[in-house]
Coordinates of C-alpha atoms in Angstrom, one line a residue:
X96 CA -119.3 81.8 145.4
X97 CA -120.2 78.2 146.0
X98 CA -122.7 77.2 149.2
X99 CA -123.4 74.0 150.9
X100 CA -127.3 73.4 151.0
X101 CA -128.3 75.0 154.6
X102 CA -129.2 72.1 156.8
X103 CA -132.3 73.8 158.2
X104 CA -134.6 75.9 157.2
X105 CA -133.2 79.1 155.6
X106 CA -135.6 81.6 156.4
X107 CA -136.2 80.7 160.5
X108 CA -135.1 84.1 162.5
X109 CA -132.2 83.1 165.1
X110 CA -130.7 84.4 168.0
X111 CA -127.4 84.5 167.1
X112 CA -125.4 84.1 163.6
X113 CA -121.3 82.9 164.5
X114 CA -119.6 83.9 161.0
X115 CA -115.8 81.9 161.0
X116 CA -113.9 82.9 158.0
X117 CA -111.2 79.8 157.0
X118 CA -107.9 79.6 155.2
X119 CA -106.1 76.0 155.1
X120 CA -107.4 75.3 158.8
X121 CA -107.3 71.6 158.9
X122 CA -107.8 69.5 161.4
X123 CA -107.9 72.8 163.7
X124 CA -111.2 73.5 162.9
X125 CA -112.7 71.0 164.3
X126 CA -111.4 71.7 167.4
X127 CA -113.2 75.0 167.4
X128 CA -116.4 73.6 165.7
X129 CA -116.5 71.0 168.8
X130 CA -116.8 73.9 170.9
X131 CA -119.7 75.9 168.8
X132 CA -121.6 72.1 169.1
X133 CA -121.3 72.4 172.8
X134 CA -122.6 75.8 173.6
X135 CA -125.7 76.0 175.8
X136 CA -128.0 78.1 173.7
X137 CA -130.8 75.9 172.3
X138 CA -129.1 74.6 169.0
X139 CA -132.2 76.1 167.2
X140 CA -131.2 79.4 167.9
X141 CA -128.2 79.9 166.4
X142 CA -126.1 78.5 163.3
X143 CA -122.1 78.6 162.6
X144 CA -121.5 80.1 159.0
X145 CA -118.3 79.1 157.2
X146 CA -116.7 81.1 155.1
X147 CA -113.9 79.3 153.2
X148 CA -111.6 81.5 151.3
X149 CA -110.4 79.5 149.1
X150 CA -108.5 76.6 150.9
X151 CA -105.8 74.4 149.2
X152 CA -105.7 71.5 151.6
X153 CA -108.0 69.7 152.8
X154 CA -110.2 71.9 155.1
X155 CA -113.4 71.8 153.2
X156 CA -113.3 68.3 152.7
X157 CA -112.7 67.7 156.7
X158 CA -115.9 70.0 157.3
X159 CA -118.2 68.7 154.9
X160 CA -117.6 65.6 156.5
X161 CA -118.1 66.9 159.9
X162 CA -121.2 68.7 158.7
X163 CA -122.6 65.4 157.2
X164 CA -122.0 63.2 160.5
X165 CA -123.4 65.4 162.9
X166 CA -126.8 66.4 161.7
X167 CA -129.3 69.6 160.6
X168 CA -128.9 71.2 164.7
X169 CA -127.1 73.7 165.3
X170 CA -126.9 74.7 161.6
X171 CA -123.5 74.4 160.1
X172 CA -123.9 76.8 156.9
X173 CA -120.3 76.7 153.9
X174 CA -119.6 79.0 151.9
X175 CA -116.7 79.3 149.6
X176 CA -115.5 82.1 147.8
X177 CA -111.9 82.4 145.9
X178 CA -108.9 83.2 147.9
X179 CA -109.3 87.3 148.5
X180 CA -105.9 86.5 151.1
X181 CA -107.2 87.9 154.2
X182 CA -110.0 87.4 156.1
X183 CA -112.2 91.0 155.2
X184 CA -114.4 89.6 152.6
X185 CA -115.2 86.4 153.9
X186 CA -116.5 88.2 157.0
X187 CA -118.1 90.4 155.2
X188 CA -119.4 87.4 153.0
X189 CA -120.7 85.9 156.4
X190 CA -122.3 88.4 157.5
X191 CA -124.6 88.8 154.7
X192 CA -125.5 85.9 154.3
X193 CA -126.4 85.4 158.6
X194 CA -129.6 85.1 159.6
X195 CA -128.9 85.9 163.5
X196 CA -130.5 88.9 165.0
X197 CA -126.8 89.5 166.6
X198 CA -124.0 88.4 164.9
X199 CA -120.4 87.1 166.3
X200 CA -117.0 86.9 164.8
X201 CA -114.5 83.9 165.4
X202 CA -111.4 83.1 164.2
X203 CA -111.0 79.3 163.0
X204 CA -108.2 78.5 165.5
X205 CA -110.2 79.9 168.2
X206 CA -113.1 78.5 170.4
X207 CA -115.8 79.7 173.0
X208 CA -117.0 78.5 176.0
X209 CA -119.8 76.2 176.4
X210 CA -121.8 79.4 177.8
X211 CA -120.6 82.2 176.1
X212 CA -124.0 82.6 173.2
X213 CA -126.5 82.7 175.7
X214 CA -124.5 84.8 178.2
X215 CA -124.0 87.5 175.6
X216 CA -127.1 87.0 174.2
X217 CA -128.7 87.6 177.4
X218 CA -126.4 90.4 178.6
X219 CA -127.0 92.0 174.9
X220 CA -130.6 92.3 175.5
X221 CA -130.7 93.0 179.0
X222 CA -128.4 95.8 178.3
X223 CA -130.0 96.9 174.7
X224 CA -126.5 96.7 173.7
X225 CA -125.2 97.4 170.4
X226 CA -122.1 95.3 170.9
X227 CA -121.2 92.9 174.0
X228 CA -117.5 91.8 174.9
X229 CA -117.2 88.7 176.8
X230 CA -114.3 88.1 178.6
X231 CA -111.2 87.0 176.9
X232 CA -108.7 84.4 178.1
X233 CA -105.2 84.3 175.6
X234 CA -103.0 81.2 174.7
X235 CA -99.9 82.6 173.7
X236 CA -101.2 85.7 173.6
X237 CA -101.9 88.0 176.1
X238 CA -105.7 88.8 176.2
X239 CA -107.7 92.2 177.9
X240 CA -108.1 92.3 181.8
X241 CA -108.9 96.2 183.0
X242 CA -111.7 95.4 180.8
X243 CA -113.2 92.8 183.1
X244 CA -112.6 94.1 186.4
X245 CA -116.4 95.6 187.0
X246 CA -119.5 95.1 184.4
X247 CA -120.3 97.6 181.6
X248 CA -123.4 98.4 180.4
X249 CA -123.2 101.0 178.7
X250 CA -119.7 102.0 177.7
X251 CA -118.7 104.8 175.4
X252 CA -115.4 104.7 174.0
X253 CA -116.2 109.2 173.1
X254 CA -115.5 109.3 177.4
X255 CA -113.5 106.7 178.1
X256 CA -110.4 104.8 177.0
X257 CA -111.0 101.4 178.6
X258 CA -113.2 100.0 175.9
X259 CA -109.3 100.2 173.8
X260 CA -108.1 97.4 175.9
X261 CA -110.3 95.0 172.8
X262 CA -110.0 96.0 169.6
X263 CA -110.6 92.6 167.5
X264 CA -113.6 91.8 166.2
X265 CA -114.4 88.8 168.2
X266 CA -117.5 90.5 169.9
X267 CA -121.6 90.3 169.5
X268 CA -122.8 92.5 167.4
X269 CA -126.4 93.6 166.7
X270 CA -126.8 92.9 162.9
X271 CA -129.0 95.8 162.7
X272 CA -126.5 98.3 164.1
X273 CA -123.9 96.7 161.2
X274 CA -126.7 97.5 158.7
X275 CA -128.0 101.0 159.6
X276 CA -124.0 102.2 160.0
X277 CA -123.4 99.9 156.5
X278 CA -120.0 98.3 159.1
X279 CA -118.0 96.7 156.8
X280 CA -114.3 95.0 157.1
X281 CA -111.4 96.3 154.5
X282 CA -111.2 93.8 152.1
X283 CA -108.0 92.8 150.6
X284 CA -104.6 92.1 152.4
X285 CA -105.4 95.2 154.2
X286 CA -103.3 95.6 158.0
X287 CA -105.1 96.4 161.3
X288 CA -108.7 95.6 159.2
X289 CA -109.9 94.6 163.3
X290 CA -109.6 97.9 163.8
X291 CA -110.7 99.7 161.5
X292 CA -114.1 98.3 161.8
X293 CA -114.3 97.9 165.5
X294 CA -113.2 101.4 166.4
X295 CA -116.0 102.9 163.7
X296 CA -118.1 100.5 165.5
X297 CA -117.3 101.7 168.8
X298 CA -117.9 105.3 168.0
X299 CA -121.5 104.9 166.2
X300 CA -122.7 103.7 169.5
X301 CA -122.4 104.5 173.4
X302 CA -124.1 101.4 174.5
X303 CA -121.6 98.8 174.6
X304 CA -121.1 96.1 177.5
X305 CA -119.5 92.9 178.6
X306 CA -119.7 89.7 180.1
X307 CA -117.3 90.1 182.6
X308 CA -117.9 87.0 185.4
X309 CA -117.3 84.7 182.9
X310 CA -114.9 83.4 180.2
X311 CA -116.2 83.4 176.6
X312 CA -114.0 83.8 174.1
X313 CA -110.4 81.6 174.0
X314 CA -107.8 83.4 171.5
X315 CA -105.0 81.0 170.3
X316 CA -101.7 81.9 169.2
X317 CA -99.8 79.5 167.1
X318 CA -96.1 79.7 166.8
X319 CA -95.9 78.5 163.3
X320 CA -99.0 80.7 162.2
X321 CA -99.8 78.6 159.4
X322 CA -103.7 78.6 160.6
X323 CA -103.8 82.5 160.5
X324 CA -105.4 84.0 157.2
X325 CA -103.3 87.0 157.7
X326 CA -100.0 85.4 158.5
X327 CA -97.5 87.2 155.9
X328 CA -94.5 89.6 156.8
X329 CA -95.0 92.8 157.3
X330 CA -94.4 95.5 154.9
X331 CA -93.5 98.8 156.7
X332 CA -94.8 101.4 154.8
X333 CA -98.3 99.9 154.0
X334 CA -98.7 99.1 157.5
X335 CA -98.2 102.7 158.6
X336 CA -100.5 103.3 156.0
X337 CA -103.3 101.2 157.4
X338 CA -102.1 103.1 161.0
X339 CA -103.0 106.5 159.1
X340 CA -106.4 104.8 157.9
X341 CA -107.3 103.6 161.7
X342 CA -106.6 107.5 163.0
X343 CA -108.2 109.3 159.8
X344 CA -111.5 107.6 161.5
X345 CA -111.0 110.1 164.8
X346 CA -112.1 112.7 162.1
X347 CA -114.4 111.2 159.9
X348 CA -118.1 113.0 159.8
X349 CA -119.6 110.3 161.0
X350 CA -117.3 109.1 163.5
X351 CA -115.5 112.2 164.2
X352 CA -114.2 112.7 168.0
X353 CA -113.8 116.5 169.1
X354 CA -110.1 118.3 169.3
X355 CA -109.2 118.1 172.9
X356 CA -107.3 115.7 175.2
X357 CA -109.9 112.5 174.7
X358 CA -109.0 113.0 170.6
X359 CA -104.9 113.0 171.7
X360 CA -105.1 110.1 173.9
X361 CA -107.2 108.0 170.8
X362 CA -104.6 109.4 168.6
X363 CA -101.6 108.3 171.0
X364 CA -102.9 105.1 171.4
X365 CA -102.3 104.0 167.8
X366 CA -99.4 106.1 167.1
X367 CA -97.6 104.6 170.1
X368 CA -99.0 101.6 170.2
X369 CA -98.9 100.1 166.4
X370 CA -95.9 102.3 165.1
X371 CA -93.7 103.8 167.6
X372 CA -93.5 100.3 169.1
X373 CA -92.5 99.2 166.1
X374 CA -88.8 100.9 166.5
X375 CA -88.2 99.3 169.6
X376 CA -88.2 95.4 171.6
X377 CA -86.0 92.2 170.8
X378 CA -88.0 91.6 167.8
X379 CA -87.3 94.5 166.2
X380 CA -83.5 94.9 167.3
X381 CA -82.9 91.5 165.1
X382 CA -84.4 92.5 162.2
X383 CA -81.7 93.2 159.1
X384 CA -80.4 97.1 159.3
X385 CA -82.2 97.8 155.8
X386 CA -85.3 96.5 157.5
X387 CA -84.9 98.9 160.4
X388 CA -84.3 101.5 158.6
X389 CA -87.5 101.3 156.2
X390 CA -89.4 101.4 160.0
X391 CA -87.7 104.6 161.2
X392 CA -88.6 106.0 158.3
X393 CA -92.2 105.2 157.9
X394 CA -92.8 105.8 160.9
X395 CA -90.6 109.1 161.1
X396 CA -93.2 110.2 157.8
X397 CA -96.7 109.3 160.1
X398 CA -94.9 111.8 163.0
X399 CA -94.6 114.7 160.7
X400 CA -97.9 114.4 160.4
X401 CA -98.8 113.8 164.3
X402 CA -99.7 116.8 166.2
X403 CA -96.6 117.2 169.1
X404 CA -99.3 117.7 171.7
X405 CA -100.6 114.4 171.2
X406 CA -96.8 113.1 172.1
X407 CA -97.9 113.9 176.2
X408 CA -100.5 111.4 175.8
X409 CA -98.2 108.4 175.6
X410 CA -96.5 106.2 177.7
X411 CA -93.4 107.8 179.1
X412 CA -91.4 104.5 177.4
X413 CA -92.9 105.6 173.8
X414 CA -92.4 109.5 175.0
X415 CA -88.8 108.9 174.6
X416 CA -89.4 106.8 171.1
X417 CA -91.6 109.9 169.9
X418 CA -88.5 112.3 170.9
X419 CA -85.9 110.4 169.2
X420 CA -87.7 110.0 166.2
X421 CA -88.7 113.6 165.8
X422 CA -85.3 114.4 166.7
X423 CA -84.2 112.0 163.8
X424 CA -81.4 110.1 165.4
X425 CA -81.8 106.5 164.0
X426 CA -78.5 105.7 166.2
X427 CA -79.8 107.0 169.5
X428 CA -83.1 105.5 169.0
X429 CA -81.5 101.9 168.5
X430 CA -79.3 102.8 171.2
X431 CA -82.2 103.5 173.4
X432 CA -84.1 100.3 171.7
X433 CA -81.4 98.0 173.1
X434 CA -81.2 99.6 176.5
X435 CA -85.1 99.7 176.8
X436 CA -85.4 96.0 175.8
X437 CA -83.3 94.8 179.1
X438 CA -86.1 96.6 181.6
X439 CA -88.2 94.2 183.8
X440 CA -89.3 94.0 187.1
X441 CA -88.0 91.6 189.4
X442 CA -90.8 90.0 192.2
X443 CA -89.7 88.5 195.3
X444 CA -92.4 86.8 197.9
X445 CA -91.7 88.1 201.4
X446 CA -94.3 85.9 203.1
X447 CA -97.4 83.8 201.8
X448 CA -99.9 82.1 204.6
X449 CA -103.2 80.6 204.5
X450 CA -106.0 82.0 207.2
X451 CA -109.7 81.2 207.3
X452 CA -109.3 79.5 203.7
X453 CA -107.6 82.7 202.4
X454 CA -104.2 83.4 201.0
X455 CA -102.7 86.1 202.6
X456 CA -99.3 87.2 200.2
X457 CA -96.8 89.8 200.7
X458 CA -94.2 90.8 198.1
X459 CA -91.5 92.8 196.5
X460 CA -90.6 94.0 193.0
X461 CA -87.8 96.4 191.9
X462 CA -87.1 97.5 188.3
X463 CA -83.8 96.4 187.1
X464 CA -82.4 95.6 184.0
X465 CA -81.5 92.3 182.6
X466 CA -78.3 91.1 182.2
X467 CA -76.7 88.2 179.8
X468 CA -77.5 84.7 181.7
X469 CA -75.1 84.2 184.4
X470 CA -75.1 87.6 185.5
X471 CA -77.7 88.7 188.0
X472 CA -80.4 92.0 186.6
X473 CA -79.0 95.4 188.1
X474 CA -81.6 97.8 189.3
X475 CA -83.2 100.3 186.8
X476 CA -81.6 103.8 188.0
X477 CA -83.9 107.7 188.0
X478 CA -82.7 110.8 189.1
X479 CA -84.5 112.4 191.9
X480 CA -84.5 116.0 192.3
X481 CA -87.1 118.3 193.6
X482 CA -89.7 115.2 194.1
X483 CA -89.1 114.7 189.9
X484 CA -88.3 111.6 188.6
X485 CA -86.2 110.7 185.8
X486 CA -84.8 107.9 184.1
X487 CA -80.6 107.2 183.5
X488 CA -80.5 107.2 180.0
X489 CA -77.5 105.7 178.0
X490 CA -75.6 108.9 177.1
X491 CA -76.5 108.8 173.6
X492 CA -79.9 109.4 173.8
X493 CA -78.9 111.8 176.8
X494 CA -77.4 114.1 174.7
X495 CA -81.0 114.7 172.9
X496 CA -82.5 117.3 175.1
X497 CA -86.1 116.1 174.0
X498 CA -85.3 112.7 174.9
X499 CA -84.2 113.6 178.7
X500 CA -87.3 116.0 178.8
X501 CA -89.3 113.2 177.4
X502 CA -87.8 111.0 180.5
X503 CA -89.3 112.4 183.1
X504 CA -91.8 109.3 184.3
X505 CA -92.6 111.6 187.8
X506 CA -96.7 111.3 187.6
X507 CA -96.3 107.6 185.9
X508 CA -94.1 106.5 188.4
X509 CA -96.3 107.4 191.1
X510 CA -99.8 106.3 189.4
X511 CA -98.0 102.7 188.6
X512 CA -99.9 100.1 189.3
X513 CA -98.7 96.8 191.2
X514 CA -101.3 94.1 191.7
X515 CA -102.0 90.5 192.4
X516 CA -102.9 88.3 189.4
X517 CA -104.4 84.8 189.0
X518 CA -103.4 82.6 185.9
X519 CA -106.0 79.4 185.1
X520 CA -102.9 77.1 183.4
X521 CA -105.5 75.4 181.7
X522 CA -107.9 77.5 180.5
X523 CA -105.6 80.6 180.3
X524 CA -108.0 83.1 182.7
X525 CA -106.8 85.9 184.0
X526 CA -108.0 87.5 187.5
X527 CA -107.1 90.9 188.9
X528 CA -106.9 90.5 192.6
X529 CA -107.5 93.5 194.7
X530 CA -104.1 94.8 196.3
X531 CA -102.7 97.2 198.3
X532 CA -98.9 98.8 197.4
X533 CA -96.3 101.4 198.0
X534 CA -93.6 102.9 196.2
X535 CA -90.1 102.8 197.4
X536 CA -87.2 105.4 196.3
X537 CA -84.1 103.9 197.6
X538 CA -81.0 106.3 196.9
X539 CA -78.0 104.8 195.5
X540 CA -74.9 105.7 197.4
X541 CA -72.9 108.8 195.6
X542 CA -69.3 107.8 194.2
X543 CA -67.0 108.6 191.8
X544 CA -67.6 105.7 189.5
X545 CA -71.0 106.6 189.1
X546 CA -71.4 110.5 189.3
X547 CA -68.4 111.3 187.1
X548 CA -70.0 112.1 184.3
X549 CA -72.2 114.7 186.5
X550 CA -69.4 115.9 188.0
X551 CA -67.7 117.3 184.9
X552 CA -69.8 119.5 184.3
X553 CA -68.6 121.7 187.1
X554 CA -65.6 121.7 185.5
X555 CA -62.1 121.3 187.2
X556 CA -63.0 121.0 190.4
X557 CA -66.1 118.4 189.9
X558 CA -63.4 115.9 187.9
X559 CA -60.9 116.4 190.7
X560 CA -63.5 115.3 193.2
X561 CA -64.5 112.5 190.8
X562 CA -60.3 111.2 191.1
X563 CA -60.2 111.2 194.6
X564 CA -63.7 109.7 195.3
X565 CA -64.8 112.4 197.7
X566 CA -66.6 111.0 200.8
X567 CA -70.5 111.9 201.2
X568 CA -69.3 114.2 203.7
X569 CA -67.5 116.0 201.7
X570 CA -70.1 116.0 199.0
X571 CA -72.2 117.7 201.5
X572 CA -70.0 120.3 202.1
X573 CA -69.8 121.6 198.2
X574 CA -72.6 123.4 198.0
X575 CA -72.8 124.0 194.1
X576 CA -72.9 119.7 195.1
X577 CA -75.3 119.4 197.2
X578 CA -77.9 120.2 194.6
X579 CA -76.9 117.4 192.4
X580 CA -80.1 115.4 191.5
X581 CA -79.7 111.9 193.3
X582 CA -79.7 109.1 191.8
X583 CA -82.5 106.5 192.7
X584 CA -84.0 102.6 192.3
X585 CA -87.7 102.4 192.4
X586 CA -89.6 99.4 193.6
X587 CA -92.3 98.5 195.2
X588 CA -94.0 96.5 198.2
X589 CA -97.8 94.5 198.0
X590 CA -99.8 92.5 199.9
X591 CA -103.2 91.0 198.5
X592 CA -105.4 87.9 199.7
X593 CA -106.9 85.5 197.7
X594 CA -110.1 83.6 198.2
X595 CA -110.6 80.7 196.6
X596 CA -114.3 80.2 197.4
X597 CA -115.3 83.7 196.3
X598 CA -112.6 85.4 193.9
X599 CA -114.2 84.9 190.6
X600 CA -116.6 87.5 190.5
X601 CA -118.2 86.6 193.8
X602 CA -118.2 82.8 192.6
X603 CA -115.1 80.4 192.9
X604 CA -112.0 79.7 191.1
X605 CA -112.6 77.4 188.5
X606 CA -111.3 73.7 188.8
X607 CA -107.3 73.6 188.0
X608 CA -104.1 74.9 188.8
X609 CA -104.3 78.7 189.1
X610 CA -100.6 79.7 189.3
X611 CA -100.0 83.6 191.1
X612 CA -98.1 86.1 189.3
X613 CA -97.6 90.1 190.5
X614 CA -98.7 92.4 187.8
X615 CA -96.7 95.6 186.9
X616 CA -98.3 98.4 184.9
X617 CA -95.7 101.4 185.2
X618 CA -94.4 104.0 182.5
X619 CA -95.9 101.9 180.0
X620 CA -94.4 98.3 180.7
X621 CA -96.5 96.2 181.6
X622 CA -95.4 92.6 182.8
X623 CA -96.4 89.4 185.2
X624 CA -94.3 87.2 186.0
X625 CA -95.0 84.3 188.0
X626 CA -94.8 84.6 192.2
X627 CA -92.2 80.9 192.1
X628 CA -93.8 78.4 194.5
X629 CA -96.9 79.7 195.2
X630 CA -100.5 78.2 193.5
X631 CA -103.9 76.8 194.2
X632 CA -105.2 74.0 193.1
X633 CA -109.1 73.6 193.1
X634 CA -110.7 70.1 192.9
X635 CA -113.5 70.1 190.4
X636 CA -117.0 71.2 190.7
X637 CA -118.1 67.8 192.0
X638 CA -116.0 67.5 194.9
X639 CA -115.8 70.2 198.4
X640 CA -112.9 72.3 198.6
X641 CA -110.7 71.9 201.5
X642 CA -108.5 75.1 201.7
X643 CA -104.9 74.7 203.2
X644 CA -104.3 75.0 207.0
X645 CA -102.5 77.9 207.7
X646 CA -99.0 77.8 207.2
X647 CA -95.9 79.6 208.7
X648 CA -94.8 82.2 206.2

């Protein structure tokens, strides 16, 4: 391992130790080094530690340059190591070599606010926090909100689930806490390394908080991903492998979570959420056949070894996954892969109007599924019988009894939740706002065309009634009919107001263009699409802001 002489003295305790492991950054590094300059904790109380694993362009070069032309303050500490190909050791080198009294991880394409080292600092030791989470704004990536919505102090992810909403590494950490608990990363090309250390982290300790008023941490996407260390195709079966690893920690001695529905839920979350979503979305569907077929069976192995219980726990979407794969169907399960990628919900803005410098907006969203372009979406259809709801499945995955057991979304449906949303175009933000919603069952009119194929199950008589498209009357009249389950479209009406002046945690909206979206968390999909004309734009700090006059809606 080669070093670069430290440009202060080695020895001085700090506050806080920022450990950046690098892999053929270039010029993007700088960009994030600008913003570890910038921050507003004294410069002597904190130092940036490089950790270059082995580089082939010219990233070293660019920061020993930097390094040289900017001076001893904030320390700016290289290391160089050979290539180990992902970015376990060099964290792991980092954070030996740190000299912080807490310690935080950042990615080289990422940045931080100018405030966010003293804000955690000082949350971390107001709080006696072992870890602090400041809040997280994505750029082509979508980044933790429920997180955010109130301040943690103390947050233990052996009660609660909300702390699973974070699950890199680009948190404060106490460095004595990594010590005692010897918290290392996975080193080698290792998949979901991030989690594996932060869920052991999470369940050594029950103090763990966040900066939630104010945006720390920016997480960048890039499309090419040539500036992620990690950035290689995924191999199927080692990747399940390093799912099996993450959930082998729910039972660890030192980290082990007692049996019981906390344990399923943990256990769902991976299982759904890093390999039964792994059978299903666009992405998936366009991979090569072989290549599907090495994920169904990867992920068919990790279920044989998944309790059933635990299959409750998930989303009703990956309920339906679980049954199919169980079942063993790779047809039906791409079948119901194709069908499930269409679903979205579709937001319409029934009034908007400004009041008292407040923005007052009403709206509507329906499920429905997406059609080619051209062709307008067509609502999402559920049966509905007895106060149950389930979803129309294509009649391939219908004729798996699991799968239609597994479609029941009764108690999803009615715990969905519909809110208001703020998105900073600029900085990326996102803001909950508080709303208040309703769900709407609208029945779909009975006809032949549609309830056919329920018909024939009666036999003669229900097929004969199919030809001559019996009137509702009629219908009504059968009564062997009349307990047909009806068939349903679900959507849902908000309202929420918006204060400029005061939505940000009490504070105001920072200066830009903050664009309104309505957020949809039902059954598992979650989605927030923009609200089309509506916005607010807020001058900068330096100059008053004049909300709108109030406007007809």
């Amino acid at each position: 391992m080669h070093a670069l002489p430290p440009t202060t003295d080695d020895r001085a305790p700090l506050k806080v130790s920022v450990v950046v492991p690098l892999y053929n950054t270039g010029q993007t590094l700088l960009h994030g080094l600008r913003s570890l300059r910038a921050q507003t904790m004294a410069p002597t109380d904190y130092e940036i530690v490089y950790v270059d694993d082995g580089s082939t362009d010219d990233t070293v070069e660019l920061l020993r340059a930097d390094i040289a032309a900017h001076g001893p303050v904030p320390a700016v500490r290289l290391l160089q190591i050979e290539n180990s190909g992902w970015p376990g050791r060099p964290r792991n080198i980092g954070t030996d070599a740190a000299r912080g009294e807490y310690v935080h991880y950042v990615d080289d394409d990422d940045w931080l606010a100018p405030e966010a080292l003293e804000r955690l600092y000082a949350r971390a030791r107001e709080t006696d926090a072992d870890i602090v989470i400041g809040r997280m704004a994505g750029h082509g990536r979508g980044a933790p909100r429920a997180l955010f919505e109130k301040p943690l102090a103390s947050s233990d992810l052996r009660t609660e689930t909300v702390l699973l909403g974070s699950m890199t590494v680009h948190k404060l950490f106490r460095r004595s806490f990594l010590d005692r608990h010897q918290l290392r990363f996975a080193e080698g090309r290792v998949r979901l390394e991030d989690h594996l250390f932060t869920l052991r982290a999470y369940l050594l300790t029950s103090r763990v908080a966040t900066v939630h008023d104010y945006t720390c941490y920016h997480w960048v996407r890039h499309t090419s991903g040539q500036h992620n260390i990690s950035h290689r195709p995924i191999e199927p079966w080692s990747y399940v492998e390093s799912v099996r690893r993450v959930l082998a920690l729910l039972d660890a001695p030192d980290t082990r979570v007692a049996p019981g529905r906390h344990h399923r839920r943990l256990t769902a979350n991976w299982y759904g959420q890093k390999a039964l979503t792994r059978l299903i979305g666009r992405r998936q569907l366009r991979q090569p056949a072989r290549r599907r077929a090495q994920w169904f069976n990867a992920v068919r192995a990790l279920a044989d070894e998944i309790p059933p219980a635990a299959d409750a726990a998930l989303p009703p979407r990956l309920r339906v996954v679980a049954a199919l794969v169980r079942h063993g169907d790779r047809h039906a399960l791409e079948r119901y892969a194709a069908f499930e990628a269409t679903i979205d919900h579709q937001p319409e803005v029934l009034s908007s109007a400004w009041q008292d410098g407040k923005l007052t907006v009403r709206c509507r969203s329906r499920l429905v599924r997406r059609n080619p372009a051209g062709i307008a979406p067509e609502a999402l259809l559920f049966t509905r019988s007895h106060d149950r709801y389930v979803l129309c499945l294509p009649p391939e995955v219908a004729a798996v009894p699991a799968a239609v057991s597994a479609a029941d979304f009764t108690k999803e449906i009615l715990r969905s939740k519909v809110r208001g949303q703020l998105q900073h175009r600029e900085g990326g933000t996102a803001l909950i706002v508080p709303t208040t919603s309703r769900l709407l069952a609208e029945p779909v009119r009975r006809n032949s065309a549609r309830w056919l194929h329920t018909l024939g199950r009666f036999g003669r008589l229900g097929r004969v009634v199919g030809r001559l498209r019996a009137p509702s009357w009629l219908l009504g009249r059968l009564p062997m009919l009349r307990e047909l389950p009806e068939q349903c479209t679900i959507s849902y009406e908000a309202e929420f107001t918006v204060d400029p002046a005061q939505h940000d945690q009490g504070g105001p909206l920072a200066p830009g263009s903050w664009d309104l979206q309505l957020r949809l968390v039902c059954c598992g999909w979650r989605t927030s699409p923009s609200l089309r004309g509506l916005s607010i734009d807020m001058p900068a700090a330096t100059q008053p802001y004049d909300a709108p006059a109030a406007t007809p809606s």
